[in-house]
């Protein structure tokens, strides 16, 4: 991948270099052989993407075109050095400023050396070349930076991987381009007009000189050469037909008579030869001047000794008249004006770069100070003292920055204040969380329901001994739960997505191998960053409470056992008491011979009935101790209830009670032992019947026993309601206690409701009661048939 | 025998009233005392027993069961005592199926006898409370 990126970059550099070279061939002519090229701008645009070597390579490729254009290597070498300088230092500073410094310190001296000393260029031309090259170089850098800016803007979201531009670079590049472009356009437009005017003038001068020469030929005179004209290396017939005074400009015009095959040799700052093929350079439509090629084909350097030539054939003769006009001084003047304009451009560049640097530095300094202040404020309250004088140190130049600084300082102070409060609150909360006997945990909802990993707070780690050295992380919550509690807890947690909150108690494994009872209060919250549901819960160590509860339960069991023992003793003592008296009486009677067979039989029957009474108590005790759980089946509760009421009908008729029954369900299937269910219904109906009878004895008009069956999704509820006055609050807690009864001794042992309660619990249900208007309603709740447990 | 009491056993010469809502044992208890020459009236309804004690100045002793559904023995004794006219004294004793230590008393001076009773102790106590 990295290798591919490198290849792409090299390829990109190559493409940039070739593109730059192509663009360089399309030079913009500013007149009189002065051209600017913009191919380097393309390469500069890639500076921040390419490596230094790639950038320099691309620049060398791009500028190599100057070898062909100008026929010398000096511009190419200097541009390569410019690229190397930009590549080496350009990423850390403003490119425009760096390039200006390069041309000032390196480029200009090198141009002086090469163009001046080596190539022998004149002073004016040197000044023009140096300023033009520098301006062209700086402008290319500016355009290149703006090009990169445009490229960066087009990158969209992918720009994060690309370097950003400093504000200084953007500002100086924009201003440089804005200043340079109008002046260059002006030079480009005016250059053509100036050249055309000069050609027209030279053409007119040549025509006048040739016309004068022709006139002299017609009168048989000798073609004379202007005394101020150039020397003739190989003298030919000369016409001195033109007077220097005819020319308003500082050029001289010479007319030569050229015979076929002859060459006119003109000597000036440079020597040229005029053949018969070289005759149309003076036409106004011509694109070039005829010049000596002292420095290759460079238009600018050759124009230094610019000549214009016009040839006319002499009528009837094979000779031609050749007018040679020297424009050296005219071109020099034009170049002076070009040099001034370019110098202005360069000056503007330097001024812009200087001012931008100063202001950008000032703005950067102001922002840096703001940041430092903000950091200081956020770190220490002591920095508040500094807020009294924010304007003085913020900015030396701009009101806006000063105002911004003030606002920024206020906002930062507020942020710092809020941060301090938040930090303080966080510390307090953390301290509370760490010191309180609670633990906090959080987990992904799905992970948690399936018993996956959990993030624990210090409190939980302390609670479970996991904070000790050597405890491995992370912990699977499922692994820590007591196996006996696991199924129940998973079911509770599984309900979390629906309920949103649960509170349950279970045991968690301590690191020492013991289990800790915890109260887990958990709720579903949305993660503030991802928006995904997560569980946040609090664990409270309730081991001490559980121990107390177990002790209380044990005490209660012992108390219950005691009450049961007392109850058994009381119930058994009744028949024993009667038996003892009967035996005693029988014994006395037999000792005194005052007895009869009937008396003996009566006594024995009495004793037998009391024995039966005791045996019945023992049988009920056996039923009390029996918890039916093995013969659970799906039974039709309607049928079972109707059957029980039918069986009890003699008892009910005797008590003058006729229970009503209504079922809201046609076939309510119930999960229970048939015998146990019947036993519960019998006990409830008996209890209601006895209550009604008792109420009647006390003068109340009780008569109602109503049985109602309802079904919900999971439960079937059988309610038995009477109108016998209800259960007093004083004995409400004793209703399900064994041997507790309000009935006369022979009518109840106090075990009926207690047995019914025990059976209901053993079947996974419940038995409760509630006073209703006029009476009491007992509600038996048992699981529906399918939810057999 | 009904909840209304044992009407056939309430002889007028009785000086002892026996009360127990477990009516099955009352005839045997009455018979026991009568062997000792003590006539007793028996009631399974504590309210009827109270009426008899209050209305019959001959009654000197009442022996009552402790735990009864309509009115327990202690409440019965208290209600009778509070209703007795000045100058009249009735002695009481409690019978109970509860397991109690020997010599246990309630209401300060009412002895409790656990069922099945120690017959001699019971008879001795009643005798000691009957005048002549």
Short mmCIF file of N, CA and C in Angstrom, two decimals, chain A residues 605-698:
data_model
loop_
_atom_site.label_atom_id
_atom_site.label_comp_id
_atom_site.label_asym_id
_atom_site.label_seq_id
_atom_site.Cartn_x
_atom_site.Cartn_y
_atom_site.Cartn_z
N UNK A 605 -67.59 -46.11 74.27
CA UNK A 605 -67.83 -45.40 73.00
C UNK A 605 -67.25 -43.98 73.04
N UNK A 606 -67.44 -43.38 74.21
CA UNK A 606 -66.91 -42.02 74.36
C UNK A 606 -65.39 -42.03 74.23
N UNK A 607 -64.79 -43.00 74.93
CA UNK A 607 -63.33 -43.09 74.85
C UNK A 607 -62.90 -43.34 73.40
N UNK A 608 -63.61 -44.23 72.71
CA UNK A 608 -63.26 -44.54 71.33
C UNK A 608 -63.39 -43.32 70.43
N UNK A 609 -64.47 -42.55 70.66
CA UNK A 609 -64.65 -41.36 69.81
C UNK A 609 -63.54 -40.33 70.05
N UNK A 610 -63.09 -40.29 71.31
CA UNK A 610 -62.02 -39.33 71.59
C UNK A 610 -60.68 -39.80 71.01
N UNK A 611 -60.52 -41.11 70.99
CA UNK A 611 -59.33 -41.64 70.33
C UNK A 611 -59.36 -41.28 68.84
N UNK A 612 -60.55 -41.44 68.24
CA UNK A 612 -60.69 -41.07 66.83
C UNK A 612 -60.37 -39.58 66.62
N UNK A 613 -60.85 -38.81 67.60
CA UNK A 613 -60.61 -37.37 67.50
C UNK A 613 -59.11 -37.07 67.48
N UNK A 614 -58.40 -37.73 68.34
CA UNK A 614 -56.94 -37.55 68.37
C UNK A 614 -56.28 -38.02 67.09
N UNK A 615 -56.80 -39.17 66.59
CA UNK A 615 -56.24 -39.72 65.35
C UNK A 615 -56.47 -38.76 64.19
N UNK A 616 -57.63 -38.11 64.19
CA UNK A 616 -57.94 -37.15 63.11
C UNK A 616 -56.96 -35.99 63.13
N UNK A 617 -56.64 -35.59 64.34
CA UNK A 617 -55.66 -34.49 64.45
C UNK A 617 -54.32 -34.92 63.87
N UNK A 618 -53.92 -36.13 64.20
CA UNK A 618 -52.65 -36.63 63.68
C UNK A 618 -52.68 -36.72 62.15
N UNK A 619 -53.82 -37.18 61.60
CA UNK A 619 -53.93 -37.28 60.14
C UNK A 619 -53.76 -35.90 59.47
N UNK A 620 -54.42 -34.91 60.10
CA UNK A 620 -54.30 -33.57 59.51
C UNK A 620 -52.87 -33.06 59.62
N UNK A 621 -52.22 -33.46 60.67
CA UNK A 621 -50.81 -33.07 60.79
C UNK A 621 -49.98 -33.66 59.66
N UNK A 622 -50.32 -34.92 59.30
CA UNK A 622 -49.61 -35.54 58.20
C UNK A 622 -49.84 -34.77 56.91
N UNK A 623 -51.10 -34.36 56.68
CA UNK A 623 -51.42 -33.60 55.47
C UNK A 623 -50.68 -32.27 55.46
N UNK A 624 -50.57 -31.70 56.66
CA UNK A 624 -49.88 -30.42 56.76
C UNK A 624 -48.42 -30.54 56.33
N UNK A 625 -47.85 -31.64 56.71
CA UNK A 625 -46.44 -31.83 56.38
C UNK A 625 -46.20 -32.28 54.96
N UNK A 626 -47.27 -32.62 54.25
CA UNK A 626 -47.11 -33.14 52.90
C UNK A 626 -47.20 -31.99 51.90
N UNK A 627 -46.20 -31.89 51.01
CA UNK A 627 -46.23 -30.84 49.98
C UNK A 627 -46.30 -31.51 48.62
N UNK A 628 -47.50 -31.60 48.07
CA UNK A 628 -47.66 -32.32 46.80
C UNK A 628 -46.94 -31.60 45.67
N UNK A 629 -46.04 -32.27 45.05
CA UNK A 629 -45.32 -31.65 43.94
C UNK A 629 -45.01 -32.64 42.85
N UNK A 630 -45.22 -33.92 43.13
CA UNK A 630 -44.82 -34.93 42.16
C UNK A 630 -45.93 -35.30 41.21
N UNK A 631 -47.19 -35.12 41.65
CA UNK A 631 -48.29 -35.57 40.81
C UNK A 631 -49.00 -34.39 40.15
N UNK A 632 -48.23 -33.37 39.80
CA UNK A 632 -48.82 -32.19 39.16
C UNK A 632 -49.27 -32.55 37.75
N UNK A 633 -50.50 -32.11 37.42
CA UNK A 633 -51.05 -32.41 36.10
C UNK A 633 -51.89 -31.22 35.65
N UNK A 634 -52.23 -31.24 34.39
CA UNK A 634 -53.14 -30.20 33.89
C UNK A 634 -54.56 -30.63 34.19
N UNK A 635 -55.25 -29.86 35.01
CA UNK A 635 -56.62 -30.25 35.37
C UNK A 635 -57.56 -29.10 35.04
N UNK A 636 -58.79 -29.49 34.74
CA UNK A 636 -59.82 -28.49 34.43
C UNK A 636 -60.34 -27.95 35.75
N UNK A 637 -60.02 -26.70 36.04
CA UNK A 637 -60.38 -26.12 37.34
C UNK A 637 -61.89 -26.05 37.49
N UNK A 638 -62.63 -25.80 36.40
CA UNK A 638 -64.10 -25.73 36.49
C UNK A 638 -64.67 -27.05 37.00
N UNK A 639 -64.23 -28.11 36.35
CA UNK A 639 -64.72 -29.43 36.73
C UNK A 639 -64.35 -29.74 38.17
N UNK A 640 -63.12 -29.42 38.55
CA UNK A 640 -62.64 -29.74 39.89
C UNK A 640 -63.46 -28.99 40.94
N UNK A 641 -63.72 -27.72 40.70
CA UNK A 641 -64.45 -26.91 41.69
C UNK A 641 -65.89 -27.41 41.82
N UNK A 642 -66.52 -27.67 40.65
CA UNK A 642 -67.91 -28.16 40.69
C UNK A 642 -67.99 -29.49 41.43
N UNK A 643 -66.98 -30.32 41.21
CA UNK A 643 -66.96 -31.63 41.87
C UNK A 643 -66.83 -31.47 43.38
N UNK A 644 -65.97 -30.58 43.81
CA UNK A 644 -65.77 -30.36 45.24
C UNK A 644 -67.05 -29.85 45.88
N UNK A 645 -67.69 -28.90 45.22
CA UNK A 645 -68.93 -28.34 45.78
C UNK A 645 -70.01 -29.44 45.88
N UNK A 646 -70.03 -30.31 44.86
CA UNK A 646 -71.00 -31.40 44.87
C UNK A 646 -70.74 -32.34 46.05
N UNK A 647 -69.49 -32.69 46.24
CA UNK A 647 -69.14 -33.60 47.34
C UNK A 647 -69.48 -32.97 48.68
N UNK A 648 -69.32 -31.67 48.78
CA UNK A 648 -69.55 -30.99 50.05
C UNK A 648 -71.03 -30.64 50.28
N UNK A 649 -71.88 -31.01 49.35
CA UNK A 649 -73.27 -30.56 49.43
C UNK A 649 -73.99 -30.95 50.74
N UNK A 650 -73.77 -32.17 51.29
CA UNK A 650 -74.45 -32.47 52.58
C UNK A 650 -74.02 -31.50 53.68
N UNK A 651 -72.77 -31.28 53.74
CA UNK A 651 -72.24 -30.35 54.74
C UNK A 651 -72.81 -28.95 54.54
N UNK A 652 -72.86 -28.53 53.26
CA UNK A 652 -73.35 -27.19 52.95
C UNK A 652 -74.84 -27.07 53.22
N UNK A 653 -75.57 -28.16 52.91
CA UNK A 653 -77.02 -28.11 53.16
C UNK A 653 -77.29 -28.01 54.65
N UNK A 654 -76.52 -28.75 55.43
CA UNK A 654 -76.71 -28.70 56.87
C UNK A 654 -76.47 -27.29 57.40
N UNK A 655 -75.49 -26.65 56.78
CA UNK A 655 -75.18 -25.29 57.22
C UNK A 655 -76.09 -24.25 56.56
N UNK A 656 -76.99 -24.73 55.74
CA UNK A 656 -77.94 -23.89 55.00
C UNK A 656 -77.22 -22.83 54.16
N UNK A 657 -76.22 -23.33 53.46
CA UNK A 657 -75.46 -22.44 52.57
C UNK A 657 -75.44 -23.06 51.17
N UNK A 658 -75.66 -22.23 50.14
CA UNK A 658 -75.61 -22.72 48.77
C UNK A 658 -74.63 -21.84 47.98
N UNK A 659 -73.41 -22.33 47.82
CA UNK A 659 -72.41 -21.49 47.13
C UNK A 659 -72.77 -21.27 45.65
N UNK A 660 -72.48 -20.08 45.17
CA UNK A 660 -72.62 -19.80 43.74
C UNK A 660 -71.23 -19.85 43.10
N UNK A 661 -71.21 -20.23 41.82
CA UNK A 661 -69.91 -20.36 41.15
C UNK A 661 -70.00 -19.75 39.75
N UNK A 662 -68.99 -18.97 39.44
CA UNK A 662 -68.94 -18.38 38.08
C UNK A 662 -67.50 -18.43 37.58
N UNK A 663 -67.37 -18.90 36.36
CA UNK A 663 -66.04 -18.95 35.74
C UNK A 663 -66.01 -18.05 34.51
N UNK A 664 -65.00 -17.23 34.42
CA UNK A 664 -64.86 -16.35 33.25
C UNK A 664 -64.21 -17.10 32.08
N UNK A 665 -63.76 -18.31 32.34
CA UNK A 665 -63.07 -19.08 31.31
C UNK A 665 -63.80 -20.40 31.14
N UNK A 666 -63.91 -20.84 29.88
CA UNK A 666 -64.68 -22.06 29.63
C UNK A 666 -63.94 -23.29 30.13
N UNK A 667 -62.66 -23.38 29.76
CA UNK A 667 -61.88 -24.55 30.19
C UNK A 667 -60.56 -24.06 30.80
N UNK A 668 -60.60 -23.65 32.03
CA UNK A 668 -59.37 -23.13 32.65
C UNK A 668 -58.47 -24.28 33.09
N UNK A 669 -57.41 -24.51 32.35
CA UNK A 669 -56.49 -25.58 32.72
C UNK A 669 -55.51 -25.06 33.76
N UNK A 670 -55.37 -25.84 34.79
CA UNK A 670 -54.54 -25.40 35.90
C UNK A 670 -53.46 -26.45 36.16
N UNK A 671 -52.28 -25.97 36.55
CA UNK A 671 -51.18 -26.90 36.83
C UNK A 671 -51.15 -27.19 38.32
N UNK A 672 -51.65 -28.33 38.71
CA UNK A 672 -51.71 -28.64 40.15
C UNK A 672 -51.92 -30.13 40.36
N UNK A 673 -51.67 -30.54 41.59
CA UNK A 673 -52.03 -31.91 41.96
C UNK A 673 -53.54 -31.92 42.19
N UNK A 674 -54.28 -32.82 41.56
CA UNK A 674 -55.75 -32.82 41.72
C UNK A 674 -56.18 -32.91 43.18
N UNK A 675 -55.54 -33.78 43.94
CA UNK A 675 -55.93 -33.95 45.35
C UNK A 675 -55.65 -32.67 46.12
N UNK A 676 -54.46 -32.07 45.83
CA UNK A 676 -54.08 -30.87 46.56
C UNK A 676 -55.01 -29.72 46.22
N UNK A 677 -55.38 -29.60 44.93
CA UNK A 677 -56.29 -28.52 44.54
C UNK A 677 -57.64 -28.70 45.23
N UNK A 678 -58.15 -29.95 45.21
CA UNK A 678 -59.42 -30.21 45.88
C UNK A 678 -59.34 -29.84 47.36
N UNK A 679 -58.21 -30.19 47.98
CA UNK A 679 -58.04 -29.92 49.41
C UNK A 679 -58.13 -28.42 49.69
N UNK A 680 -57.48 -27.63 48.82
CA UNK A 680 -57.52 -26.18 49.02
C UNK A 680 -58.95 -25.66 48.92
N UNK A 681 -59.66 -26.12 47.86
CA UNK A 681 -61.02 -25.63 47.65
C UNK A 681 -61.92 -26.05 48.83
N UNK A 682 -61.77 -27.28 49.25
CA UNK A 682 -62.56 -27.76 50.40
C UNK A 682 -62.31 -26.87 51.61
N UNK A 683 -61.02 -26.62 51.88
CA UNK A 683 -60.70 -25.84 53.07
C UNK A 683 -61.27 -24.42 52.98
N UNK A 684 -61.16 -23.83 51.78
CA UNK A 684 -61.66 -22.46 51.62
C UNK A 684 -63.19 -22.42 51.78
N UNK A 685 -63.88 -23.39 51.16
CA UNK A 685 -65.34 -23.40 51.25
C UNK A 685 -65.78 -23.70 52.69
N UNK A 686 -65.08 -24.64 53.33
CA UNK A 686 -65.40 -24.96 54.72
C UNK A 686 -65.22 -23.73 55.61
N UNK A 687 -64.11 -23.05 55.38
CA UNK A 687 -63.83 -21.87 56.20
C UNK A 687 -64.93 -20.82 56.02
N UNK A 688 -65.34 -20.62 54.75
CA UNK A 688 -66.39 -19.64 54.49
C UNK A 688 -67.70 -20.08 55.11
N UNK A 689 -67.99 -21.38 55.01
CA UNK A 689 -69.25 -21.90 55.57
C UNK A 689 -69.28 -21.72 57.09
N UNK A 690 -68.18 -22.08 57.74
CA UNK A 690 -68.11 -21.91 59.20
C UNK A 690 -68.26 -20.44 59.58
N UNK A 691 -67.67 -19.56 58.78
CA UNK A 691 -67.77 -18.13 59.07
C UNK A 691 -69.20 -17.66 58.96
N UNK A 692 -69.89 -18.15 57.92
CA UNK A 692 -71.30 -17.76 57.74
C UNK A 692 -72.13 -18.28 58.93
N UNK A 693 -71.88 -19.53 59.29
CA UNK A 693 -72.62 -20.11 60.40
C UNK A 693 -72.37 -19.33 61.69
N UNK A 694 -71.12 -19.00 61.91
CA UNK A 694 -70.75 -18.25 63.11
C UNK A 694 -71.43 -16.88 63.13
N UNK A 695 -71.45 -16.25 61.96
CA UNK A 695 -72.09 -14.93 61.87
C UNK A 695 -73.57 -15.03 62.18
N UNK A 696 -74.18 -16.12 61.70
CA UNK A 696 -75.62 -16.29 61.98
C UNK A 696 -75.85 -16.47 63.47
N UNK A 697 -74.96 -17.23 64.10
CA UNK A 697 -75.10 -17.42 65.54
C UNK A 697 -75.03 -16.09 66.29
N UNK A 698 -74.25 -15.18 65.71
CA UNK A 698 -74.13 -13.87 66.36
C UNK A 698 -75.22 -12.92 65.91
#
